[in-house]
Coordinates of C-alpha atoms in Angstrom, one line a residue:
Chain A
X5 CA 91.1 137.0 115.1
X6 CA 89.6 139.2 117.6
X7 CA 85.9 139.6 117.3
X8 CA 84.3 143.0 116.8
X9 CA 81.7 142.2 119.4
X10 CA 84.2 141.1 122.1
X11 CA 84.2 143.9 124.6
X12 CA 84.3 142.1 128.0
X13 CA 87.3 142.4 130.3
X14 CA 88.4 145.8 128.9
X15 CA 90.4 147.2 131.7
X16 CA 89.5 150.6 133.1
X17 CA 91.9 153.3 132.0
X18 CA 93.0 156.6 133.4
X19 CA 92.0 159.1 130.8
X20 CA 94.3 161.8 132.2
X21 CA 97.4 160.3 130.5
X22 CA 95.9 160.6 127.0
X23 CA 97.9 162.8 124.6
X24 CA 95.5 165.3 123.2
X25 CA 96.0 167.0 119.8
X26 CA 99.7 167.3 119.9
X27 CA 100.1 164.5 117.4
X28 CA 97.7 165.8 114.8
X29 CA 100.4 167.0 112.3
X30 CA 102.5 164.6 110.2
X31 CA 105.8 165.8 111.4
X32 CA 105.0 165.2 115.1
X33 CA 103.6 161.8 114.2
X34 CA 106.8 160.8 112.3
X35 CA 108.9 161.9 115.2
X36 CA 106.8 159.9 117.6
X37 CA 107.1 156.8 115.4
X38 CA 110.9 157.2 115.4
X39 CA 111.0 157.6 119.1
X40 CA 108.7 154.6 119.5
X41 CA 110.9 152.4 117.3
X42 CA 114.0 153.4 119.3
X43 CA 112.3 152.6 122.6
X44 CA 111.5 149.0 121.5
X45 CA 114.9 148.4 119.9
X46 CA 116.4 146.7 122.9
X47 CA 113.6 144.2 122.8
X48 CA 114.1 143.4 119.1
X49 CA 117.9 143.2 119.6
X50 CA 117.4 140.7 122.4
X51 CA 115.1 138.6 120.2
X52 CA 118.0 138.1 117.7
X53 CA 120.5 137.0 120.3
X54 CA 120.7 133.2 120.5
X55 CA 123.4 131.4 122.4
X56 CA 123.4 128.8 119.7
X57 CA 125.2 129.6 116.4
X58 CA 123.3 129.0 113.2
X59 CA 125.7 126.2 112.3
X60 CA 125.3 124.5 115.7
X61 CA 121.5 124.7 115.5
X62 CA 121.5 123.3 111.9
X63 CA 123.7 120.4 112.9
X64 CA 121.7 119.5 116.0
X65 CA 120.7 115.8 115.7
X66 CA 117.1 115.0 116.6
X67 CA 117.0 111.4 117.6
X68 CA 114.3 110.9 120.1
X69 CA 114.0 107.8 122.2
Chain B
X17 CA 104.1 77.4 99.6
X18 CA 101.4 80.0 99.8
X19 CA 98.0 78.6 99.1
X20 CA 95.3 80.3 97.0
X21 CA 93.2 80.4 100.2
X22 CA 95.9 82.4 102.0
X23 CA 96.1 84.8 99.1
X24 CA 92.3 85.1 99.1
X25 CA 92.4 85.8 102.8
X26 CA 94.0 89.2 102.3
X27 CA 90.9 90.5 100.5
X28 CA 88.6 89.4 103.3
X29 CA 87.9 92.0 106.0
X30 CA 85.9 91.9 109.2
X31 CA 84.4 94.5 111.3
X32 CA 84.3 93.9 115.1
X33 CA 83.0 96.0 117.9
X34 CA 84.7 96.0 121.3
X35 CA 84.0 97.8 124.5
X36 CA 86.5 100.4 125.4
X37 CA 88.7 100.3 128.4
X38 CA 91.6 102.7 129.2
X39 CA 93.9 99.7 129.3
X40 CA 94.2 99.0 125.5
X41 CA 97.0 96.5 125.9
X42 CA 94.8 93.5 125.3
X43 CA 94.1 94.8 121.8
X44 CA 97.8 94.5 120.9
X45 CA 100.0 91.4 120.6
X46 CA 103.1 91.5 122.8
X47 CA 106.2 90.8 120.7
X48 CA 108.2 87.6 121.5
X49 CA 111.4 87.8 123.5
X50 CA 112.7 90.7 125.5
X51 CA 111.1 93.9 124.4
X52 CA 113.8 96.6 124.2
X53 CA 111.7 99.5 125.3
X54 CA 109.3 97.6 127.6
X55 CA 105.8 96.4 127.2
X56 CA 103.2 97.9 126.8
X57 CA 104.7 100.9 124.9
X58 CA 104.0 104.2 126.6
X59 CA 102.1 105.3 123.4
X60 CA 99.5 102.6 124.0
X61 CA 99.0 103.6 127.6
X62 CA 98.8 107.3 126.6
X63 CA 96.2 106.5 123.8
X64 CA 94.0 104.7 126.3
X65 CA 94.3 107.5 128.8
X66 CA 93.5 110.2 126.2
X67 CA 90.5 108.3 124.7
X68 CA 89.2 107.8 128.2
X69 CA 89.4 111.6 128.8
X70 CA 87.5 112.1 125.5
X71 CA 84.7 109.8 126.8
X72 CA 85.3 106.8 124.5
X73 CA 83.0 103.8 125.0
X74 CA 83.3 101.6 121.9
X75 CA 85.9 100.6 119.4
X76 CA 85.1 99.4 115.9
X77 CA 88.0 97.4 114.5
X78 CA 88.6 97.0 110.7
X79 CA 90.8 93.9 110.4
X80 CA 92.3 94.8 107.0
X81 CA 93.2 98.3 106.2
X82 CA 95.8 99.4 103.6
X83 CA 97.5 102.5 105.0
X84 CA 99.3 104.7 102.5
X85 CA 102.1 105.6 104.9
X86 CA 102.7 102.1 106.2
X87 CA 102.7 100.5 102.7
X88 CA 105.4 102.9 101.7
X89 CA 107.5 101.9 104.7
X90 CA 107.0 98.3 103.7
X91 CA 108.1 99.0 100.1
X92 CA 111.2 100.9 101.2
X93 CA 112.3 98.9 104.2
X94 CA 110.2 96.0 105.6
X95 CA 109.7 94.1 102.4
X96 CA 113.4 93.3 102.4
X97 CA 113.4 91.8 105.9
X98 CA 113.6 88.1 106.6
X99 CA 110.4 88.2 108.6
X100 CA 107.4 88.4 106.3
X101 CA 105.7 91.7 107.4
X102 CA 102.1 91.9 106.1
X103 CA 101.5 94.9 103.9
X104 CA 98.2 95.7 105.6
X105 CA 97.2 97.1 109.0
X106 CA 94.2 97.1 111.2
X107 CA 92.2 100.3 111.9
X108 CA 90.4 101.2 115.1
X109 CA 87.6 103.7 115.1
X110 CA 86.6 105.2 118.4
X111 CA 83.1 106.2 119.4
X112 CA 81.6 107.9 122.5
X113 CA 78.4 105.9 122.0
X114 CA 77.8 102.3 123.3
X115 CA 78.0 100.1 120.2
X116 CA 77.9 96.4 119.6
X117 CA 78.2 94.0 116.6
X118 CA 74.5 93.5 116.3
X119 CA 73.8 97.3 116.5
X120 CA 76.3 98.0 113.7
X121 CA 74.8 95.3 111.5
X122 CA 71.3 96.8 112.1
X123 CA 72.6 100.2 111.2
X124 CA 74.2 99.0 107.9
X125 CA 71.0 97.1 107.1
X126 CA 68.9 100.2 107.7
X127 CA 71.2 102.4 105.6
X128 CA 70.7 100.0 102.7
X129 CA 67.0 99.4 103.1
X130 CA 66.0 103.0 103.6
X131 CA 68.3 104.6 101.1
X132 CA 69.1 107.5 100.9
X133 CA 67.5 109.0 104.0
X134 CA 68.5 105.9 106.1
X135 CA 72.1 106.3 105.0
X136 CA 72.4 109.9 106.0
X137 CA 70.6 109.2 109.3
X138 CA 73.1 106.5 110.2
X139 CA 76.0 108.6 109.2
X140 CA 74.7 111.5 111.3
X141 CA 74.2 109.2 114.3
X142 CA 77.7 107.7 114.1
X143 CA 79.2 111.1 113.4
X144 CA 77.8 112.6 116.6
X145 CA 79.9 110.2 118.7
X146 CA 82.9 109.7 116.4
X147 CA 86.2 110.5 118.1
X148 CA 88.6 109.5 115.4
X149 CA 90.8 106.5 114.4
X150 CA 94.1 104.9 114.8
X151 CA 95.9 102.6 112.3
X152 CA 97.5 99.6 114.0
X153 CA 100.7 98.5 112.2
X154 CA 101.9 94.9 112.4
X155 CA 105.2 96.2 113.7
X156 CA 106.3 94.7 117.1
X157 CA 106.9 97.3 119.6
X158 CA 105.8 100.3 117.5
X159 CA 102.2 99.5 116.5
X160 CA 100.6 103.0 116.5
X161 CA 100.4 104.2 112.9
X162 CA 98.5 107.2 111.6
X163 CA 96.1 108.3 114.3
X164 CA 93.7 111.2 114.0
X165 CA 91.7 112.0 117.1
X166 CA 89.4 114.8 118.2
X167 CA 90.9 117.5 120.4
X168 CA 89.8 118.6 123.9
X169 CA 87.3 121.4 124.3
X170 CA 88.0 125.2 124.1
X171 CA 88.8 125.7 127.8
X172 CA 91.5 123.9 129.9
X173 CA 91.2 122.8 133.5
X174 CA 93.4 125.8 134.6
X175 CA 90.9 128.2 132.8
X176 CA 93.1 128.8 129.8
X177 CA 91.7 129.2 126.3
X178 CA 92.7 126.3 124.1
X179 CA 93.2 126.7 120.4
X180 CA 94.1 123.8 118.2
X181 CA 95.0 126.0 115.3
X182 CA 97.1 123.4 113.4
X183 CA 94.3 120.9 112.9
X184 CA 92.2 120.2 109.9
X185 CA 89.2 118.1 108.8
X186 CA 89.9 114.5 107.8
X187 CA 87.3 112.5 105.8
X188 CA 87.1 108.9 107.0
X189 CA 85.2 105.9 105.5
X190 CA 83.9 103.0 107.5
X191 CA 81.8 100.4 105.7
X192 CA 81.1 103.0 103.0
X193 CA 79.8 105.5 105.5
X194 CA 81.5 108.9 105.4
X195 CA 82.6 110.3 108.7
X196 CA 84.7 113.3 109.6
X197 CA 87.2 114.1 112.4
X198 CA 89.0 117.4 113.0
X199 CA 92.5 116.9 114.3
X200 CA 96.1 116.4 113.1
X201 CA 97.6 113.1 112.2
X202 CA 100.0 111.5 114.7
X203 CA 102.1 108.4 114.6
X204 CA 104.7 106.6 116.6
X205 CA 108.3 106.4 115.3
X206 CA 109.1 102.9 114.1
X207 CA 112.9 103.2 114.4
X208 CA 113.2 101.5 111.0
X209 CA 112.1 104.1 108.5
X210 CA 111.5 107.0 110.8
X211 CA 112.8 108.5 114.0
X212 CA 111.2 111.4 115.9
X213 CA 112.3 114.1 113.4
X214 CA 110.7 112.3 110.5
X215 CA 107.4 111.8 112.3
X216 CA 107.3 115.4 113.7
X217 CA 107.8 116.8 110.2
X218 CA 105.3 114.4 108.8
X219 CA 102.7 115.7 111.3
X220 CA 103.6 119.3 110.4
X221 CA 103.2 118.7 106.7
X222 CA 99.8 117.1 107.2
X223 CA 98.6 120.6 108.1
X224 CA 100.6 122.8 105.8
X225 CA 100.7 120.8 102.6
X226 CA 96.9 120.8 102.1
X227 CA 96.8 124.5 102.6
X228 CA 98.9 124.8 99.5
X229 CA 97.2 121.9 97.7
X230 CA 100.4 119.9 97.8
X231 CA 100.3 116.1 98.0
X232 CA 101.1 114.6 101.4
X233 CA 104.4 112.9 101.7
X234 CA 104.9 109.7 103.6
X235 CA 107.5 109.1 106.4
X236 CA 109.5 107.0 103.9
X237 CA 109.6 109.8 101.4
X238 CA 110.7 112.3 104.2
X239 CA 113.6 110.1 105.3
X240 CA 114.7 109.5 101.7
X241 CA 114.5 113.2 100.9
X242 CA 116.3 114.2 104.1
X243 CA 119.2 111.8 103.4
X244 CA 119.6 112.3 99.7
X245 CA 122.4 114.8 100.0
X246 CA 123.4 114.8 103.6
X247 CA 124.4 111.8 105.7
X248 CA 126.0 113.3 108.7
X249 CA 125.0 110.3 110.9
X250 CA 126.0 107.6 108.5
X251 CA 123.4 105.3 106.9
X252 CA 119.9 106.6 106.2
X253 CA 118.1 103.3 107.2
X254 CA 117.4 102.2 109.8
X255 CA 116.8 105.8 110.8
X256 CA 118.9 107.1 113.7
X257 CA 117.4 110.5 113.6
X258 CA 117.9 113.6 111.4
X259 CA 119.7 116.8 111.9
X260 CA 117.8 120.1 111.6
X261 CA 119.6 120.7 108.3
X262 CA 118.2 117.4 107.0
X263 CA 114.7 118.3 108.2
X264 CA 115.0 121.6 106.2
X265 CA 116.0 119.6 103.1
X266 CA 113.0 117.3 103.5
X267 CA 110.7 120.2 103.9
X268 CA 112.1 121.8 100.7
X269 CA 111.6 118.5 98.8
X270 CA 108.0 118.5 99.9
X271 CA 107.4 121.8 98.1
X272 CA 107.5 124.1 101.1
X273 CA 110.1 126.5 102.6
X274 CA 111.7 125.5 105.9
X275 CA 111.9 128.5 108.2
X276 CA 114.5 127.9 110.8
X277 CA 114.2 130.1 113.9
X278 CA 116.7 129.7 116.8
X279 CA 115.5 130.1 120.3
X280 CA 116.5 133.5 121.8
X281 CA 114.6 134.6 124.8
X282 CA 111.5 133.5 126.7
X283 CA 109.4 136.3 125.3
X284 CA 110.9 136.2 121.8
X285 CA 110.3 132.4 121.6
X286 CA 106.7 132.7 122.8
X287 CA 106.1 135.5 120.2
X288 CA 107.5 133.3 117.4
X289 CA 105.5 130.2 118.5
X290 CA 102.3 132.2 118.9
X291 CA 102.6 134.0 115.5
X292 CA 103.2 130.8 113.5
X293 CA 100.7 128.7 115.4
X294 CA 97.9 131.3 115.3
X295 CA 98.5 131.5 111.6
X296 CA 97.7 127.8 111.3
X297 CA 101.2 126.5 110.7
X298 CA 102.6 123.6 112.7
X299 CA 106.1 124.3 113.9
X300 CA 108.5 121.4 114.5
X301 CA 110.3 122.1 117.8
X302 CA 113.9 121.0 118.2
X303 CA 114.3 120.4 122.0
X304 CA 117.1 119.3 124.3
X305 CA 116.0 116.6 126.8
X306 CA 117.4 116.5 130.3
X307 CA 120.0 114.0 129.1
X308 CA 121.2 116.4 126.5
X309 CA 119.8 114.4 123.6
X310 CA 118.0 116.2 120.7
X311 CA 114.3 115.4 120.1
X312 CA 111.7 116.7 117.7
X313 CA 108.0 117.3 118.4
X314 CA 105.3 119.0 116.5
X315 CA 103.3 121.9 118.0
X316 CA 99.5 121.6 117.1
X317 CA 97.9 124.1 119.4
X318 CA 98.3 126.5 122.2
X319 CA 96.9 127.7 125.6
X320 CA 96.2 131.4 126.2
X321 CA 95.8 133.1 129.5
X322 CA 95.7 136.8 130.1
X323 CA 98.1 139.3 128.6
X324 CA 100.7 140.5 131.2
X325 CA 100.8 144.2 132.1
X326 CA 103.8 146.1 130.6
X327 CA 106.7 145.8 133.0
X328 CA 108.9 148.5 131.6
X329 CA 108.1 152.1 132.7
X330 CA 108.6 153.8 129.4
X331 CA 106.7 151.3 127.2
X332 CA 103.0 152.0 126.7
X333 CA 101.8 148.8 125.1
X334 CA 101.3 145.1 126.2
X335 CA 102.7 142.2 124.3
X336 CA 100.0 139.7 123.3
X337 CA 102.7 136.9 123.3
X338 CA 102.8 137.1 127.1
X339 CA 99.4 135.4 127.1
X340 CA 100.9 132.2 125.7
X341 CA 101.0 129.8 128.6
X342 CA 101.5 126.4 126.9
X343 CA 101.4 124.3 123.8
X344 CA 99.8 121.1 122.7
X345 CA 102.3 118.9 121.0
X346 CA 102.5 115.6 119.1
X347 CA 105.3 113.9 120.9
X348 CA 106.0 110.5 119.4
X349 CA 107.4 109.2 122.6
X350 CA 104.0 109.9 124.2
X351 CA 101.0 110.6 122.0
X352 CA 98.9 113.2 120.3
X353 CA 98.0 116.6 121.9
X354 CA 100.3 116.2 124.9
X355 CA 100.2 119.3 127.1
X356 CA 103.4 121.3 127.3
X357 CA 103.6 124.2 129.7
X358 CA 106.0 127.0 128.8
X359 CA 108.2 128.4 131.6
X360 CA 111.2 130.7 131.8
X361 CA 114.3 128.8 133.0
X362 CA 117.2 131.0 134.2
X363 CA 120.5 129.5 133.0
X364 CA 123.3 128.7 135.6
X365 CA 125.2 131.8 134.6
X366 CA 122.2 133.9 135.7
X367 CA 122.2 136.0 132.6
X368 CA 120.2 134.1 130.0
X369 CA 116.6 133.0 130.4
X370 CA 115.6 130.1 128.1
X371 CA 112.3 128.6 127.3
X372 CA 111.5 125.4 129.0
X373 CA 108.8 122.9 128.0
X374 CA 107.2 120.8 130.7
X375 CA 105.4 118.0 128.8
X376 CA 102.5 116.4 130.7
X377 CA 100.0 113.5 130.4
X378 CA 96.6 114.5 129.2
X379 CA 94.6 116.7 131.6
X380 CA 96.9 115.6 134.5
X381 CA 99.6 117.3 136.6
X382 CA 101.9 114.3 136.0
X383 CA 105.0 115.5 134.2
X384 CA 106.6 113.4 131.5
X385 CA 109.7 115.5 130.9
X386 CA 111.3 119.0 131.2
X387 CA 113.2 120.1 128.0
X388 CA 114.7 123.2 126.6
X389 CA 113.7 124.8 123.3
X390 CA 116.6 124.9 120.9
X391 CA 114.9 126.0 117.6
X392 CA 111.8 125.9 115.5
X393 CA 111.5 124.6 112.0
X394 CA 108.4 125.9 110.4
X395 CA 107.3 124.5 107.0
X396 CA 105.7 127.5 105.3
X397 CA 104.5 128.2 101.7
X398 CA 107.6 129.3 99.7
X399 CA 106.1 132.7 98.8
X400 CA 105.7 133.6 102.5
X401 CA 109.0 135.4 102.7
X402 CA 108.3 137.9 105.5
X403 CA 109.3 136.4 108.8
X404 CA 107.4 136.7 112.1
X405 CA 110.4 138.4 113.5
X406 CA 110.4 141.2 110.8
X407 CA 106.6 141.6 111.3
X408 CA 107.0 141.8 115.1
X409 CA 109.9 144.3 114.8
X410 CA 107.6 146.7 113.0
X411 CA 104.6 145.7 115.2
X412 CA 106.4 146.6 118.4
X413 CA 107.2 150.1 117.1
X414 CA 103.7 150.6 115.9
X415 CA 102.2 149.4 119.2
X416 CA 104.4 151.8 121.2
X417 CA 103.5 154.6 118.7
X418 CA 99.8 153.8 119.0
X419 CA 99.9 153.9 122.8
X420 CA 101.6 157.3 122.6
X421 CA 99.5 159.1 120.0
X422 CA 96.0 157.7 120.2
X423 CA 94.2 159.3 123.2
X424 CA 93.1 157.0 126.0
X425 CA 94.8 153.8 125.1
X426 CA 98.2 154.2 126.7
X427 CA 99.5 151.0 128.5
X428 CA 96.4 149.1 127.3
X429 CA 97.3 148.7 123.6
X430 CA 97.9 145.0 123.0
X431 CA 100.0 143.7 120.1
X432 CA 99.4 140.5 118.2
X433 CA 100.9 139.3 114.9
X434 CA 99.8 136.6 112.5
X435 CA 99.7 135.5 108.9
X436 CA 96.4 134.9 107.2
X437 CA 95.2 134.1 103.7
X438 CA 94.3 137.4 101.9
X439 CA 91.0 135.9 100.8
X440 CA 90.1 134.9 104.3
X441 CA 91.0 138.4 105.6
X442 CA 88.8 140.0 103.0
X443 CA 85.9 137.7 103.8
X444 CA 86.3 138.5 107.5
X445 CA 86.4 142.2 106.8
X446 CA 82.7 142.2 106.0
X447 CA 82.2 142.0 109.7
X448 CA 84.4 144.9 110.6
X449 CA 81.7 147.6 110.5
X450 CA 83.7 149.7 108.0
X451 CA 82.1 152.5 106.1
X452 CA 80.7 151.6 102.7
X453 CA 83.7 153.3 101.0
X454 CA 86.1 151.5 103.3
X455 CA 84.6 148.1 102.8
X456 CA 84.5 148.5 99.1
X457 CA 88.1 149.7 98.9
X458 CA 89.3 146.8 101.0
X459 CA 87.4 144.0 99.3
X460 CA 87.6 145.2 95.7
X461 CA 90.4 147.7 95.2
X462 CA 93.2 146.4 97.4
X463 CA 95.4 143.7 96.0
X464 CA 96.6 141.4 98.8
X465 CA 99.3 138.8 98.7
X466 CA 98.2 135.1 99.0
X467 CA 99.2 135.4 102.7
X468 CA 99.1 138.7 104.4
X469 CA 101.0 139.6 107.6
X470 CA 98.5 141.1 110.1
X471 CA 99.8 143.3 112.9
X472 CA 96.7 143.6 115.1
X473 CA 96.5 146.4 117.7
X474 CA 93.8 146.1 120.4
X475 CA 92.5 148.2 123.2
X476 CA 92.2 145.5 126.0
X477 CA 90.5 142.8 123.9
X478 CA 88.7 145.1 121.4
X479 CA 90.4 145.6 118.1
X480 CA 91.7 149.1 117.2
X481 CA 93.3 148.6 113.8
X482 CA 95.2 146.2 111.7
X483 CA 98.3 146.8 109.7
X484 CA 98.3 144.6 106.6
X485 CA 101.7 143.5 105.2
X486 CA 102.6 142.0 101.8
X487 CA 104.2 138.7 102.9
X488 CA 106.0 138.3 99.6
X489 CA 108.4 141.1 100.7
X490 CA 111.4 140.2 102.9
X491 CA 111.3 143.2 105.2
X492 CA 108.3 144.7 106.9
X493 CA 109.1 148.4 106.2
X494 CA 108.2 148.6 102.5
X495 CA 105.6 145.9 102.8
X496 CA 102.7 147.8 104.4
X497 CA 99.6 147.5 102.1
X498 CA 97.0 149.1 104.3
X499 CA 95.8 150.1 107.8
X500 CA 92.3 148.9 108.5
X501 CA 90.2 150.5 111.1
X502 CA 88.5 148.2 113.5
X503 CA 85.6 148.8 115.9
X504 CA 87.4 150.1 119.0
X505 CA 89.2 152.9 117.1
X506 CA 87.8 156.2 118.3
X507 CA 86.0 158.3 115.6
X508 CA 87.9 161.3 116.8
X509 CA 91.2 159.8 115.8
X510 CA 90.3 159.5 112.1
X511 CA 92.8 162.1 111.0
X512 CA 95.6 160.7 113.0
X513 CA 94.8 157.2 111.7
X514 CA 94.9 158.4 108.1
X515 CA 98.2 160.1 108.6
X516 CA 99.6 157.0 110.4
X517 CA 98.7 154.8 107.5
X518 CA 100.4 157.2 105.1
X519 CA 103.5 157.4 107.2
X520 CA 103.6 153.6 107.2
X521 CA 103.2 153.6 103.4
X522 CA 99.8 151.9 103.3
X523 CA 96.3 152.8 102.3
X524 CA 94.0 154.0 105.1
X525 CA 90.8 151.9 105.2
X526 CA 88.2 153.5 107.5

């Protein structure tokens, strides 16, 4: 767990890119969440694609030396 | 005919002190004849090397030790052999201090004469230099039995942060003195009762079973449970390895749930490994060796470097899983806490990138083997139904959302996921600097599942907020219990934070 006191190595950030108050109402926030989830969808899809089928993986024999 | 004197002998034990040398071969008897896998076994060489790195200087040998795991192997297998295998082992205790027979005698005398202060003084003195123990089985060629050793310190030679999260405290008794060592049990496969898969699962269960107050199963019990219903490889004994399916069955028989996760991508695999390891679970890794054989090892810890910057232009968060640089594994062909670097290996078709493990000797650049990760089998408590993948699926969206809507954090939001006991989380929450109302609501009004999923969002390395999930649910979406404000969350974002919590379906804790 990250400590509350740990504040070293925080990278400097350009404040200019901060969104201001445009996300203060619930509708805008909900839409932003939907957009965010769509943006990361390719990553989550990629993380379900295995080139081993479930059957193959379950029958894989672990024999060692 | 066995004489009474011979029977009596089994109840006589001796304690002997020996100086340590990294070449431990002289302490083991070489089996007669041609030794199939060569002599000395690589595990003995590794053990000597590892103990040398820990600063070992003395070994105290108990000549007669009844080991619960080995005696079960004897009952199931060795007792029916023509050769009369003893039912007892030796046990070696390793110390960083210079000890000798006379010194140990004096210590025991002092503990008895000056009781109780002398006893605790001697215990403290030995504890300071205690490095752990190894049970030596009377099995030719595979003598290394249950071995629990201290781990290396918190920083690796490359400057990575080490975390041996899947270790626990073991209480040890030597001449009635109580000692402790924090580590995870390791042993060598004996090729009779257990192969690599049995020993890897046995290691993993040594961590997870006590978390759930379950009894520890022995290798013999694992092999029996694994082959009760499935015998895809023919006979169960002598063991010629287990399939992943059999490992799952043995995990279930031990009272835990086997979570089987197939390897997908370099980033996805690192995310799975980091989530389960940082939660204190010990995943069994099914790997494919360069020869195409299957092998099982147990992950015990991990190495963290820095989090990579986001590489995709329209994503505004960083993935904490990119900090995972390597693992520490119990590999029964080698030894405990072997270093395994994680690398991306592009497949010959050029499309797929798989996760490669480069297993090394302790603190040395010498590589032992390069293998590919095939899948993980994570023994988890049966009520932990939410998977790391589901938690991460929600976490990625929330991280991107946070980078978009919270001012000043874009492209510096870091996502981490883990499971944690609800009681532990509540205890830690006292240090979060919450408002009086927030702290009271969290610790006394919020019902948490035994294990909670924690999606942690940070700004750099300072915590912004946590999303707490009920891990008894199967999907992350309806499972949000609360959003908990952490110290780096700007005061000005309180309204947004409260609304975000409501949208996620959880209680805002500020």
